[in-house]
Amino acid sequence: MIIKARKESESLKILRSLNYRMELTATQQKYYFNLEKGYEGEVQFDRSTEKIQTECLILNDLLLEVNNTKFQIDSLIIFKDTVYHFEVKNYEGDYYYEADNLLTISKKEIKNPFDQLKRGQSLLRQLFQQNSITFPIDSLVIFINPEFSLYQAPLNMPFIFQSQLTRFLKKLNNKPSVVNDRHKKLAEKLVSLHQPESLFPNIPAYNFGQLKKGNLCAGCGSFSMIVRGKKLYCSNCGFGESTDFAVMRTIDEYKILFPQRTITTNDIYEWCGEIVPKRVISRILGKNFEKSGVHQWSIYKYTSKKEN
Ligand SMILES: [Zn+2]
């Protein structure tokens, strides 16, 4: 049973949008691609674990803190007598293991996920102790990408490769497991200790004026949407969607990028690339947001009507 589902982080959403709307430096772009890839790998692992039939409690993506140290847990699964802690890596290509280091074939050293795993396990254990939780923790690194190879990996490393994942999940599935109140309390405790996300420091500075305006095509990611009747069509890939939906999607991006900024008809008109008429923008805002103020171009509150 999934107790806590994974969500895209705000940082990832911001970077994804910025990647389309401004020129990122090569370093910023690499950082963004790595985030995107890491998230993709985690989601793929979630799809495997949600198929587990035996009784267990799944908590994805926890940000915890113990002794003023924050740490991230990619995935945690509570079984009857063990808590499994997973670090998911979406590395791709050929790597080798040498003297406790992980290296690319061109001899570039990368962070050894085993160190990250050990750190996570140690902090998790401290957190358990502080909260009088007594469960054994089994920590494993999942290399989720089928295109990943690790030469000279020692046999005793807690690594699960993609080719072993099905067998490993089968093993978990065959575990006789019953979860009771003790397990549920542990899951609830961990969810209550989950910290709100703080934005990554590597996000570049940006402002409204500098960003490229327009509705991003959900099909191909280009800014080639044109209005035809009540729909927007992409002149690049042919993707089409209702104007309301496309505008709301573009407003979602605006809200994530500029959480402090008010929503006005004029700004959204500009943000959507000035192709959807102002009266249509105004109607969409009126339908989905609460109006505040009686100015010529009304200001809308962020609270969506549907959420109330
Ligand atoms: Zn398109």
PDB file of C-alpha atoms and ligand atoms in Angstrom:
ATOM      1  CA  MET A   1       0.000   0.000   0.000  1.00  0.00           C
ATOM      2  CA  ILE A   2       1.371   3.425  -0.945  1.00  0.00           C
ATOM      3  CA  ILE A   3       1.357   5.721   2.071  1.00  0.00           C
ATOM      4  CA  LYS A   4       3.340   8.533   0.518  1.00  0.00           C
ATOM      5  CA  ALA A   5       3.509   9.012  -3.234  1.00  0.00           C
ATOM      6  CA  ARG A   6       6.306  10.728  -5.076  1.00  0.00           C
ATOM      7  CA  LYS A   7       5.729  14.188  -6.495  1.00  0.00           C
ATOM      8  CA  GLU A   8       7.853  16.218  -8.837  1.00  0.00           C
ATOM      9  CA  SER A   9       9.888  18.692  -6.836  1.00  0.00           C
ATOM     10  CA  GLU A  10       9.300  22.416  -7.316  1.00  0.00           C
ATOM     11  CA  SER A  11      12.978  22.760  -8.197  1.00  0.00           C
ATOM     12  CA  LEU A  12      12.619  20.303 -11.060  1.00  0.00           C
ATOM     13  CA  LYS A  13       9.462  22.000 -12.339  1.00  0.00           C
ATOM     14  CA  ILE A  14      11.178  25.412 -12.235  1.00  0.00           C
ATOM     15  CA  LEU A  15      14.270  24.178 -14.039  1.00  0.00           C
ATOM     16  CA  ARG A  16      12.204  22.374 -16.664  1.00  0.00           C
ATOM     17  CA  SER A  17      10.303  25.553 -17.416  1.00  0.00           C
ATOM     18  CA  LEU A  18      13.459  27.706 -17.411  1.00  0.00           C
ATOM     19  CA  ASN A  19      15.153  25.301 -19.793  1.00  0.00           C
ATOM     20  CA  TYR A  20      12.470  26.184 -22.345  1.00  0.00           C
ATOM     21  CA  ARG A  21      12.191  29.838 -21.534  1.00  0.00           C
ATOM     22  CA  MET A  22      15.774  31.028 -21.108  1.00  0.00           C
ATOM     23  CA  GLU A  23      19.320  30.170 -22.111  1.00  0.00           C
ATOM     24  CA  LEU A  24      20.800  27.937 -19.427  1.00  0.00           C
ATOM     25  CA  THR A  25      24.562  27.595 -19.186  1.00  0.00           C
ATOM     26  CA  ALA A  26      26.021  24.181 -20.026  1.00  0.00           C
ATOM     27  CA  THR A  27      26.531  23.478 -16.300  1.00  0.00           C
ATOM     28  CA  GLN A  28      22.966  24.502 -15.409  1.00  0.00           C
ATOM     29  CA  GLN A  29      21.596  22.396 -18.239  1.00  0.00           C
ATOM     30  CA  LYS A  30      23.602  19.363 -17.162  1.00  0.00           C
ATOM     31  CA  TYR A  31      22.370  19.820 -13.619  1.00  0.00           C
ATOM     32  CA  TYR A  32      18.790  20.008 -14.893  1.00  0.00           C
ATOM     33  CA  PHE A  33      19.148  16.918 -17.111  1.00  0.00           C
ATOM     34  CA  ASN A  34      20.578  14.953 -14.186  1.00  0.00           C
ATOM     35  CA  LEU A  35      17.629  15.947 -12.004  1.00  0.00           C
ATOM     36  CA  GLU A  36      15.182  14.963 -14.725  1.00  0.00           C
ATOM     37  CA  LYS A  37      16.921  11.649 -15.241  1.00  0.00           C
ATOM     38  CA  GLY A  38      17.117  10.906 -11.530  1.00  0.00           C
ATOM     39  CA  TYR A  39      13.399  11.578 -11.147  1.00  0.00           C
ATOM     40  CA  GLU A  40      12.585   9.378 -14.131  1.00  0.00           C
ATOM     41  CA  GLY A  41      14.553   6.516 -12.547  1.00  0.00           C
ATOM     42  CA  GLU A  42      12.744   6.914  -9.238  1.00  0.00           C
ATOM     43  CA  VAL A  43       9.335   6.875 -10.943  1.00  0.00           C
ATOM     44  CA  GLN A  44      10.339   3.732 -12.788  1.00  0.00           C
ATOM     45  CA  PHE A  45      11.267   2.066  -9.509  1.00  0.00           C
ATOM     46  CA  ASP A  46       7.931   3.177  -7.996  1.00  0.00           C
ATOM     47  CA  ARG A  47       6.120   1.421 -10.827  1.00  0.00           C
ATOM     48  CA  SER A  48       7.870  -1.818  -9.874  1.00  0.00           C
ATOM     49  CA  THR A  49       7.304  -1.551  -6.140  1.00  0.00           C
ATOM     50  CA  GLU A  50       3.615  -0.683  -6.458  1.00  0.00           C
ATOM     51  CA  LYS A  51       3.099  -4.153  -7.899  1.00  0.00           C
ATOM     52  CA  ILE A  52       4.209  -5.827  -4.662  1.00  0.00           C
ATOM     53  CA  GLN A  53       1.292  -7.959  -3.522  1.00  0.00           C
ATOM     54  CA  THR A  54       2.371  -8.899  -0.040  1.00  0.00           C
ATOM     55  CA  GLU A  55       1.379  -6.550   2.793  1.00  0.00           C
ATOM     56  CA  CYS A  56       3.750  -3.635   3.142  1.00  0.00           C
ATOM     57  CA  LEU A  57       3.723   0.155   3.458  1.00  0.00           C
ATOM     58  CA  ILE A  58       5.487   2.193   0.791  1.00  0.00           C
ATOM     59  CA  LEU A  59       6.836   5.687   1.409  1.00  0.00           C
ATOM     60  CA  ASN A  60       8.434   7.398  -1.558  1.00  0.00           C
ATOM     61  CA  ASP A  61      10.685  10.402  -1.395  1.00  0.00           C
ATOM     62  CA  LEU A  62      11.180  11.417   2.224  1.00  0.00           C
ATOM     63  CA  LEU A  63      13.177  14.417   3.329  1.00  0.00           C
ATOM     64  CA  LEU A  64      14.090  13.861   6.949  1.00  0.00           C
ATOM     65  CA  GLU A  65      16.227  15.607   9.523  1.00  0.00           C
ATOM     66  CA  VAL A  66      18.161  14.307  12.469  1.00  0.00           C
ATOM     67  CA  ASN A  67      20.681  16.255  14.617  1.00  0.00           C
ATOM     68  CA  ASN A  68      20.402  19.229  12.248  1.00  0.00           C
ATOM     69  CA  THR A  69      21.335  17.092   9.257  1.00  0.00           C
ATOM     70  CA  LYS A  70      18.873  16.741   6.418  1.00  0.00           C
ATOM     71  CA  PHE A  71      18.813  13.606   4.314  1.00  0.00           C
ATOM     72  CA  GLN A  72      16.770  12.259   1.473  1.00  0.00           C
ATOM     73  CA  ILE A  73      15.346   8.755   1.238  1.00  0.00           C
ATOM     74  CA  ASP A  74      14.355   7.789  -2.301  1.00  0.00           C
ATOM     75  CA  SER A  75      12.106   4.964  -1.202  1.00  0.00           C
ATOM     76  CA  LEU A  76      11.259   3.163   2.015  1.00  0.00           C
ATOM     77  CA  ILE A  77       9.175   0.019   2.319  1.00  0.00           C
ATOM     78  CA  ILE A  78       7.987  -1.264   5.670  1.00  0.00           C
ATOM     79  CA  PHE A  79       7.548  -5.016   5.924  1.00  0.00           C
ATOM     80  CA  LYS A  80       6.581  -7.066   8.960  1.00  0.00           C
ATOM     81  CA  ASP A  81      10.096  -7.434  10.312  1.00  0.00           C
ATOM     82  CA  THR A  82      12.296  -5.215   8.134  1.00  0.00           C
ATOM     83  CA  VAL A  83      12.359  -1.700   6.813  1.00  0.00           C
ATOM     84  CA  TYR A  84      13.859  -1.563   3.324  1.00  0.00           C
ATOM     85  CA  HIS A  85      15.637   1.641   2.432  1.00  0.00           C
ATOM     86  CA  PHE A  86      16.410   2.248  -1.242  1.00  0.00           C
ATOM     87  CA  GLU A  87      18.686   4.648  -3.016  1.00  0.00           C
ATOM     88  CA  VAL A  88      17.738   4.715  -6.715  1.00  0.00           C
ATOM     89  CA  LYS A  89      20.345   5.540  -9.352  1.00  0.00           C
ATOM     90  CA  ASN A  90      19.604   6.033 -13.037  1.00  0.00           C
ATOM     91  CA  TYR A  91      23.219   5.905 -14.231  1.00  0.00           C
ATOM     92  CA  GLU A  92      23.727   4.905 -17.831  1.00  0.00           C
ATOM     93  CA  GLY A  93      26.812   3.533 -19.578  1.00  0.00           C
ATOM     94  CA  ASP A  94      29.894   1.614 -18.498  1.00  0.00           C
ATOM     95  CA  TYR A  95      31.477   2.145 -15.121  1.00  0.00           C
ATOM     96  CA  TYR A  96      33.985   0.275 -13.002  1.00  0.00           C
ATOM     97  CA  TYR A  97      34.646  -0.168  -9.343  1.00  0.00           C
ATOM     98  CA  GLU A  98      38.127   0.324  -7.935  1.00  0.00           C
ATOM     99  CA  ALA A  99      39.367   0.812  -4.378  1.00  0.00           C
ATOM    100  CA  ASP A 100      35.915   1.821  -3.073  1.00  0.00           C
ATOM    101  CA  ASN A 101      35.448   4.294  -5.890  1.00  0.00           C
ATOM    102  CA  LEU A 102      33.069   4.367  -8.821  1.00  0.00           C
ATOM    103  CA  LEU A 103      34.648   5.516 -12.067  1.00  0.00           C
ATOM    104  CA  THR A 104      33.533   6.048 -15.622  1.00  0.00           C
ATOM    105  CA  ILE A 105      35.461   4.192 -18.318  1.00  0.00           C
ATOM    106  CA  SER A 106      37.307   7.446 -19.019  1.00  0.00           C
ATOM    107  CA  LYS A 107      38.492   7.288 -15.375  1.00  0.00           C
ATOM    108  CA  LYS A 108      36.326  10.129 -14.102  1.00  0.00           C
ATOM    109  CA  GLU A 109      35.388   9.482 -10.503  1.00  0.00           C
ATOM    110  CA  ILE A 110      31.741   9.916  -9.588  1.00  0.00           C
ATOM    111  CA  LYS A 111      30.021   9.871  -6.206  1.00  0.00           C
ATOM    112  CA  ASN A 112      29.863   6.329  -4.906  1.00  0.00           C
ATOM    113  CA  PRO A 113      26.185   5.654  -4.134  1.00  0.00           C
ATOM    114  CA  PHE A 114      27.313   3.189  -1.467  1.00  0.00           C
ATOM    115  CA  ASP A 115      28.651   6.128   0.606  1.00  0.00           C
ATOM    116  CA  GLN A 116      25.329   7.916   0.176  1.00  0.00           C
ATOM    117  CA  LEU A 117      23.498   4.741   1.180  1.00  0.00           C
ATOM    118  CA  LYS A 118      25.621   4.263   4.318  1.00  0.00           C
ATOM    119  CA  ARG A 119      25.094   7.875   5.315  1.00  0.00           C
ATOM    120  CA  GLY A 120      21.335   7.554   4.773  1.00  0.00           C
ATOM    121  CA  GLN A 121      21.169   4.342   6.773  1.00  0.00           C
ATOM    122  CA  SER A 122      23.176   5.786   9.659  1.00  0.00           C
ATOM    123  CA  LEU A 123      20.984   8.894   9.847  1.00  0.00           C
ATOM    124  CA  LEU A 124      17.815   6.828   9.540  1.00  0.00           C
ATOM    125  CA  ARG A 125      18.990   4.621  12.397  1.00  0.00           C
ATOM    126  CA  GLN A 126      19.672   7.691  14.549  1.00  0.00           C
ATOM    127  CA  LEU A 127      16.218   9.002  13.736  1.00  0.00           C
ATOM    128  CA  PHE A 128      14.679   5.636  14.693  1.00  0.00           C
ATOM    129  CA  GLN A 129      16.593   5.611  17.982  1.00  0.00           C
ATOM    130  CA  GLN A 130      15.507   9.152  18.853  1.00  0.00           C
ATOM    131  CA  ASN A 131      11.903   8.158  18.259  1.00  0.00           C
ATOM    132  CA  SER A 132      12.224   4.821  20.084  1.00  0.00           C
ATOM    133  CA  ILE A 133      11.584   2.897  16.886  1.00  0.00           C
ATOM    134  CA  THR A 134      13.096  -0.568  16.770  1.00  0.00           C
ATOM    135  CA  PHE A 135      13.084  -2.002  13.286  1.00  0.00           C
ATOM    136  CA  PRO A 136      16.029  -3.504  11.433  1.00  0.00           C
ATOM    137  CA  ILE A 137      16.940  -1.488   8.332  1.00  0.00           C
ATOM    138  CA  ASP A 138      18.092  -3.117   5.123  1.00  0.00           C
ATOM    139  CA  SER A 139      19.645  -0.577   2.739  1.00  0.00           C
ATOM    140  CA  LEU A 140      20.140  -1.186  -0.972  1.00  0.00           C
ATOM    141  CA  VAL A 141      21.168   0.740  -4.062  1.00  0.00           C
ATOM    142  CA  ILE A 142      18.960   0.112  -7.083  1.00  0.00           C
ATOM    143  CA  PHE A 143      20.620   0.706 -10.448  1.00  0.00           C
ATOM    144  CA  ILE A 144      17.442   1.062 -12.458  1.00  0.00           C
ATOM    145  CA  ASN A 145      18.839   1.687 -15.943  1.00  0.00           C
ATOM    146  CA  PRO A 146      19.122  -1.403 -18.194  1.00  0.00           C
ATOM    147  CA  GLU A 147      21.957   0.341 -20.082  1.00  0.00           C
ATOM    148  CA  PHE A 148      24.150   0.491 -16.970  1.00  0.00           C
ATOM    149  CA  SER A 149      27.117  -1.822 -16.399  1.00  0.00           C
ATOM    150  CA  LEU A 150      29.456  -1.852 -13.428  1.00  0.00           C
ATOM    151  CA  TYR A 151      32.666  -3.807 -13.895  1.00  0.00           C
ATOM    152  CA  GLN A 152      34.578  -5.210 -10.938  1.00  0.00           C
ATOM    153  CA  ALA A 153      31.740  -4.609  -8.501  1.00  0.00           C
ATOM    154  CA  PRO A 154      32.514  -6.547  -5.309  1.00  0.00           C
ATOM    155  CA  LEU A 155      30.046  -9.373  -4.691  1.00  0.00           C
ATOM    156  CA  ASN A 156      29.194  -8.220  -1.183  1.00  0.00           C
ATOM    157  CA  MET A 157      27.972  -4.761  -2.194  1.00  0.00           C
ATOM    158  CA  PRO A 158      24.295  -4.023  -1.475  1.00  0.00           C
ATOM    159  CA  PHE A 159      23.644  -3.345  -5.150  1.00  0.00           C
ATOM    160  CA  ILE A 160      20.649  -4.484  -7.201  1.00  0.00           C
ATOM    161  CA  PHE A 161      21.092  -4.151 -10.953  1.00  0.00           C
ATOM    162  CA  GLN A 162      18.209  -3.814 -13.376  1.00  0.00           C
ATOM    163  CA  SER A 163      18.706  -7.401 -14.541  1.00  0.00           C
ATOM    164  CA  GLN A 164      18.203  -8.586 -10.927  1.00  0.00           C
ATOM    165  CA  LEU A 165      15.250  -6.381 -10.056  1.00  0.00           C
ATOM    166  CA  THR A 166      12.480  -8.781 -11.075  1.00  0.00           C
ATOM    167  CA  ARG A 167      14.028 -11.570  -8.982  1.00  0.00           C
ATOM    168  CA  PHE A 168      14.505  -9.232  -6.039  1.00  0.00           C
ATOM    169  CA  LEU A 169      10.892  -8.047  -6.167  1.00  0.00           C
ATOM    170  CA  LYS A 170       9.733 -11.650  -6.404  1.00  0.00           C
ATOM    171  CA  LYS A 171      11.679 -12.354  -3.225  1.00  0.00           C
ATOM    172  CA  LEU A 172       9.960  -9.442  -1.494  1.00  0.00           C
ATOM    173  CA  ASN A 173       6.627 -10.633  -2.820  1.00  0.00           C
ATOM    174  CA  ASN A 174       7.140 -14.073  -1.316  1.00  0.00           C
ATOM    175  CA  LYS A 175       7.886 -12.663   2.112  1.00  0.00           C
ATOM    176  CA  PRO A 176       5.093 -13.587   4.463  1.00  0.00           C
ATOM    177  CA  SER A 177       4.215 -10.186   5.823  1.00  0.00           C
ATOM    178  CA  VAL A 178       1.417  -8.727   7.872  1.00  0.00           C
ATOM    179  CA  VAL A 179       1.394  -5.089   8.814  1.00  0.00           C
ATOM    180  CA  ASN A 180      -0.266  -4.031  12.026  1.00  0.00           C
ATOM    181  CA  ASP A 181      -0.712  -0.827  14.022  1.00  0.00           C
ATOM    182  CA  ARG A 182       2.962  -0.763  14.939  1.00  0.00           C
ATOM    183  CA  HIS A 183       3.935  -0.565  11.267  1.00  0.00           C
ATOM    184  CA  LYS A 184       1.223   1.965  10.497  1.00  0.00           C
ATOM    185  CA  LYS A 185       2.384   4.162  13.378  1.00  0.00           C
ATOM    186  CA  LEU A 186       5.933   4.041  12.038  1.00  0.00           C
ATOM    187  CA  ALA A 187       4.724   5.101   8.588  1.00  0.00           C
ATOM    188  CA  GLU A 188       2.628   7.913  10.046  1.00  0.00           C
ATOM    189  CA  LYS A 189       5.552   9.073  12.170  1.00  0.00           C
ATOM    190  CA  LEU A 190       7.871   9.224   9.151  1.00  0.00           C
ATOM    191  CA  VAL A 191       5.304  11.132   7.080  1.00  0.00           C
ATOM    192  CA  SER A 192       4.881  13.614   9.941  1.00  0.00           C
ATOM    193  CA  LEU A 193       8.668  14.109  10.073  1.00  0.00           C
ATOM    194  CA  HIS A 194       8.865  14.748   6.320  1.00  0.00           C
ATOM    195  CA  GLN A 195      10.305  18.217   5.743  1.00  0.00           C
ATOM    196  CA  PRO A 196       8.994  20.706   3.207  1.00  0.00           C
ATOM    197  CA  GLU A 197      11.194  21.073   0.165  1.00  0.00           C
ATOM    198  CA  SER A 198      13.668  23.922   0.056  1.00  0.00           C
ATOM    199  CA  LEU A 199      14.581  25.066  -3.435  1.00  0.00           C
ATOM    200  CA  PHE A 200      17.883  23.848  -4.806  1.00  0.00           C
ATOM    201  CA  PRO A 201      20.676  26.405  -4.684  1.00  0.00           C
ATOM    202  CA  ASN A 202      21.626  25.761  -8.317  1.00  0.00           C
ATOM    203  CA  ILE A 203      18.545  27.417  -9.794  1.00  0.00           C
ATOM    204  CA  PRO A 204      19.650  30.421 -11.862  1.00  0.00           C
ATOM    205  CA  ALA A 205      18.230  33.891 -11.183  1.00  0.00           C
ATOM    206  CA  TYR A 206      15.411  34.904 -13.536  1.00  0.00           C
ATOM    207  CA  ASN A 207      12.676  37.486 -13.907  1.00  0.00           C
ATOM    208  CA  PHE A 208       9.400  37.823 -15.803  1.00  0.00           C
ATOM    209  CA  GLY A 209      10.738  40.271 -18.384  1.00  0.00           C
ATOM    210  CA  GLN A 210      13.627  38.107 -19.439  1.00  0.00           C
ATOM    211  CA  LEU A 211      11.771  34.821 -19.979  1.00  0.00           C
ATOM    212  CA  LYS A 212      10.424  33.672 -23.312  1.00  0.00           C
ATOM    213  CA  LYS A 213       6.617  34.002 -23.419  1.00  0.00           C
ATOM    214  CA  GLY A 214       4.109  31.658 -24.980  1.00  0.00           C
ATOM    215  CA  ASN A 215       2.227  28.399 -24.536  1.00  0.00           C
ATOM    216  CA  LEU A 216       4.587  25.452 -24.603  1.00  0.00           C
ATOM    217  CA  CYS A 217       3.334  22.618 -26.764  1.00  0.00           C
ATOM    218  CA  ALA A 218       2.648  19.589 -24.552  1.00  0.00           C
ATOM    219  CA  GLY A 219       3.454  17.356 -27.493  1.00  0.00           C
ATOM    220  CA  CYS A 220       6.860  18.591 -28.687  1.00  0.00           C
ATOM    221  CA  GLY A 221       7.913  21.350 -26.278  1.00  0.00           C
ATOM    222  CA  SER A 222       8.044  24.040 -28.955  1.00  0.00           C
ATOM    223  CA  PHE A 223       6.474  27.489 -28.855  1.00  0.00           C
ATOM    224  CA  SER A 224       4.496  26.922 -32.060  1.00  0.00           C
ATOM    225  CA  MET A 225       0.916  27.003 -30.787  1.00  0.00           C
ATOM    226  CA  ILE A 226      -1.606  28.883 -32.893  1.00  0.00           C
ATOM    227  CA  VAL A 227      -5.250  29.689 -32.110  1.00  0.00           C
ATOM    228  CA  ARG A 228      -7.935  28.050 -34.191  1.00  0.00           C
ATOM    229  CA  GLY A 229     -11.449  28.525 -32.850  1.00  0.00           C
ATOM    230  CA  LYS A 230     -11.633  27.308 -29.258  1.00  0.00           C
ATOM    231  CA  LYS A 231      -8.465  25.294 -29.576  1.00  0.00           C
ATOM    232  CA  LEU A 232      -4.740  25.768 -29.775  1.00  0.00           C
ATOM    233  CA  TYR A 233      -2.819  23.737 -32.329  1.00  0.00           C
ATOM    234  CA  CYS A 234       0.893  23.205 -32.674  1.00  0.00           C
ATOM    235  CA  SER A 235       2.124  24.108 -36.153  1.00  0.00           C
ATOM    236  CA  ASN A 236       5.207  22.003 -35.495  1.00  0.00           C
ATOM    237  CA  CYS A 237       3.773  18.623 -34.416  1.00  0.00           C
ATOM    238  CA  GLY A 238       0.029  18.958 -34.880  1.00  0.00           C
ATOM    239  CA  PHE A 239      -0.802  18.544 -31.187  1.00  0.00           C
ATOM    240  CA  GLY A 240      -4.062  20.249 -30.235  1.00  0.00           C
ATOM    241  CA  GLU A 241      -5.851  21.058 -26.994  1.00  0.00           C
ATOM    242  CA  SER A 242      -8.622  23.338 -25.780  1.00  0.00           C
ATOM    243  CA  THR A 243      -7.572  26.948 -25.244  1.00  0.00           C
ATOM    244  CA  ASP A 244      -8.769  26.755 -21.632  1.00  0.00           C
ATOM    245  CA  PHE A 245      -6.584  23.788 -20.906  1.00  0.00           C
ATOM    246  CA  ALA A 246      -3.511  25.223 -22.637  1.00  0.00           C
ATOM    247  CA  VAL A 247      -3.863  28.549 -20.840  1.00  0.00           C
ATOM    248  CA  MET A 248      -4.332  26.859 -17.440  1.00  0.00           C
ATOM    249  CA  ARG A 249      -1.245  24.752 -18.066  1.00  0.00           C
ATOM    250  CA  THR A 250       0.726  27.889 -18.866  1.00  0.00           C
ATOM    251  CA  ILE A 251      -0.636  29.612 -15.750  1.00  0.00           C
ATOM    252  CA  ASP A 252       0.535  26.634 -13.697  1.00  0.00           C
ATOM    253  CA  GLU A 253       4.053  27.304 -14.935  1.00  0.00           C
ATOM    254  CA  TYR A 254       3.667  31.001 -14.094  1.00  0.00           C
ATOM    255  CA  LYS A 255       2.558  30.149 -10.554  1.00  0.00           C
ATOM    256  CA  ILE A 256       5.541  27.874 -10.006  1.00  0.00           C
ATOM    257  CA  LEU A 257       8.030  30.380 -11.413  1.00  0.00           C
ATOM    258  CA  PHE A 258       6.531  33.461  -9.746  1.00  0.00           C
ATOM    259  CA  PRO A 259       4.763  32.376  -6.551  1.00  0.00           C
ATOM    260  CA  GLN A 260       4.799  35.943  -5.202  1.00  0.00           C
ATOM    261  CA  ARG A 261       3.424  37.603  -8.311  1.00  0.00           C
ATOM    262  CA  THR A 262      -0.251  38.438  -8.689  1.00  0.00           C
ATOM    263  CA  ILE A 263      -2.224  36.990 -11.569  1.00  0.00           C
ATOM    264  CA  THR A 264      -3.661  39.674 -13.827  1.00  0.00           C
ATOM    265  CA  THR A 265      -5.312  39.447 -17.219  1.00  0.00           C
ATOM    266  CA  ASN A 266      -2.567  41.599 -18.740  1.00  0.00           C
ATOM    267  CA  ASP A 267       0.278  39.518 -17.345  1.00  0.00           C
ATOM    268  CA  ILE A 268      -1.255  36.214 -18.364  1.00  0.00           C
ATOM    269  CA  TYR A 269      -2.037  37.624 -21.804  1.00  0.00           C
ATOM    270  CA  GLU A 270       1.657  38.513 -22.161  1.00  0.00           C
ATOM    271  CA  TRP A 271       2.819  35.266 -20.539  1.00  0.00           C
ATOM    272  CA  CYS A 272       0.791  33.236 -23.051  1.00  0.00           C
ATOM    273  CA  GLY A 273       2.551  34.987 -25.934  1.00  0.00           C
ATOM    274  CA  GLU A 274      -0.272  37.445 -26.756  1.00  0.00           C
ATOM    275  CA  ILE A 275      -2.027  34.991 -29.045  1.00  0.00           C
ATOM    276  CA  VAL A 276      -5.096  34.242 -26.920  1.00  0.00           C
ATOM    277  CA  PRO A 277      -7.378  37.342 -26.816  1.00  0.00           C
ATOM    278  CA  LYS A 278      -7.562  39.220 -23.504  1.00  0.00           C
ATOM    279  CA  ARG A 279     -11.315  38.626 -23.186  1.00  0.00           C
ATOM    280  CA  VAL A 280     -10.692  34.871 -23.391  1.00  0.00           C
ATOM    281  CA  ILE A 281      -7.902  35.077 -20.789  1.00  0.00           C
ATOM    282  CA  SER A 282     -10.197  37.124 -18.568  1.00  0.00           C
ATOM    283  CA  ARG A 283     -12.982  34.546 -18.901  1.00  0.00           C
ATOM    284  CA  ILE A 284     -10.610  31.657 -18.055  1.00  0.00           C
ATOM    285  CA  LEU A 285      -9.261  33.503 -15.012  1.00  0.00           C
ATOM    286  CA  GLY A 286     -12.782  34.352 -13.865  1.00  0.00           C
ATOM    287  CA  LYS A 287     -13.792  30.734 -14.148  1.00  0.00           C
ATOM    288  CA  ASN A 288     -10.825  29.280 -12.292  1.00  0.00           C
ATOM    289  CA  PHE A 289      -9.680  31.920  -9.832  1.00  0.00           C
ATOM    290  CA  GLU A 290     -11.237  34.183  -7.296  1.00  0.00           C
ATOM    291  CA  LYS A 291     -11.261  37.823  -8.230  1.00  0.00           C
ATOM    292  CA  SER A 292      -9.860  40.402  -5.865  1.00  0.00           C
ATOM    293  CA  GLY A 293     -10.061  44.137  -6.541  1.00  0.00           C
ATOM    294  CA  VAL A 294     -12.148  45.982  -9.069  1.00  0.00           C
ATOM    295  CA  HIS A 295      -9.415  47.452 -11.251  1.00  0.00           C
ATOM    296  CA  GLN A 296      -9.599  47.681 -14.985  1.00  0.00           C
ATOM    297  CA  TRP A 297      -7.585  44.488 -15.306  1.00  0.00           C
ATOM    298  CA  SER A 298      -8.652  42.513 -12.332  1.00  0.00           C
ATOM    299  CA  ILE A 299      -6.192  40.883 -10.017  1.00  0.00           C
ATOM    300  CA  TYR A 300      -6.907  37.260  -9.219  1.00  0.00           C
ATOM    301  CA  LYS A 301      -6.012  35.371  -6.117  1.00  0.00           C
ATOM    302  CA  TYR A 302      -3.988  32.207  -6.463  1.00  0.00           C
ATOM    303  CA  THR A 303      -6.561  29.986  -4.867  1.00  0.00           C
ATOM    304  CA  SER A 304      -8.163  27.992  -7.574  1.00  0.00           C
ATOM    305  CA  LYS A 305     -11.927  27.680  -7.168  1.00  0.00           C
ATOM    306  CA  LYS A 306     -11.718  23.959  -7.760  1.00  0.00           C
ATOM    307  CA  GLU A 307      -9.410  23.544  -4.775  1.00  0.00           C
ATOM    308  CA  ASN A 308     -11.782  25.290  -2.378  1.00  0.00           C
TER     309      ASN A 308
HETATM  310 ZN    ZN B   1       4.169  20.533 -30.847  1.00  0.00          ZN
END
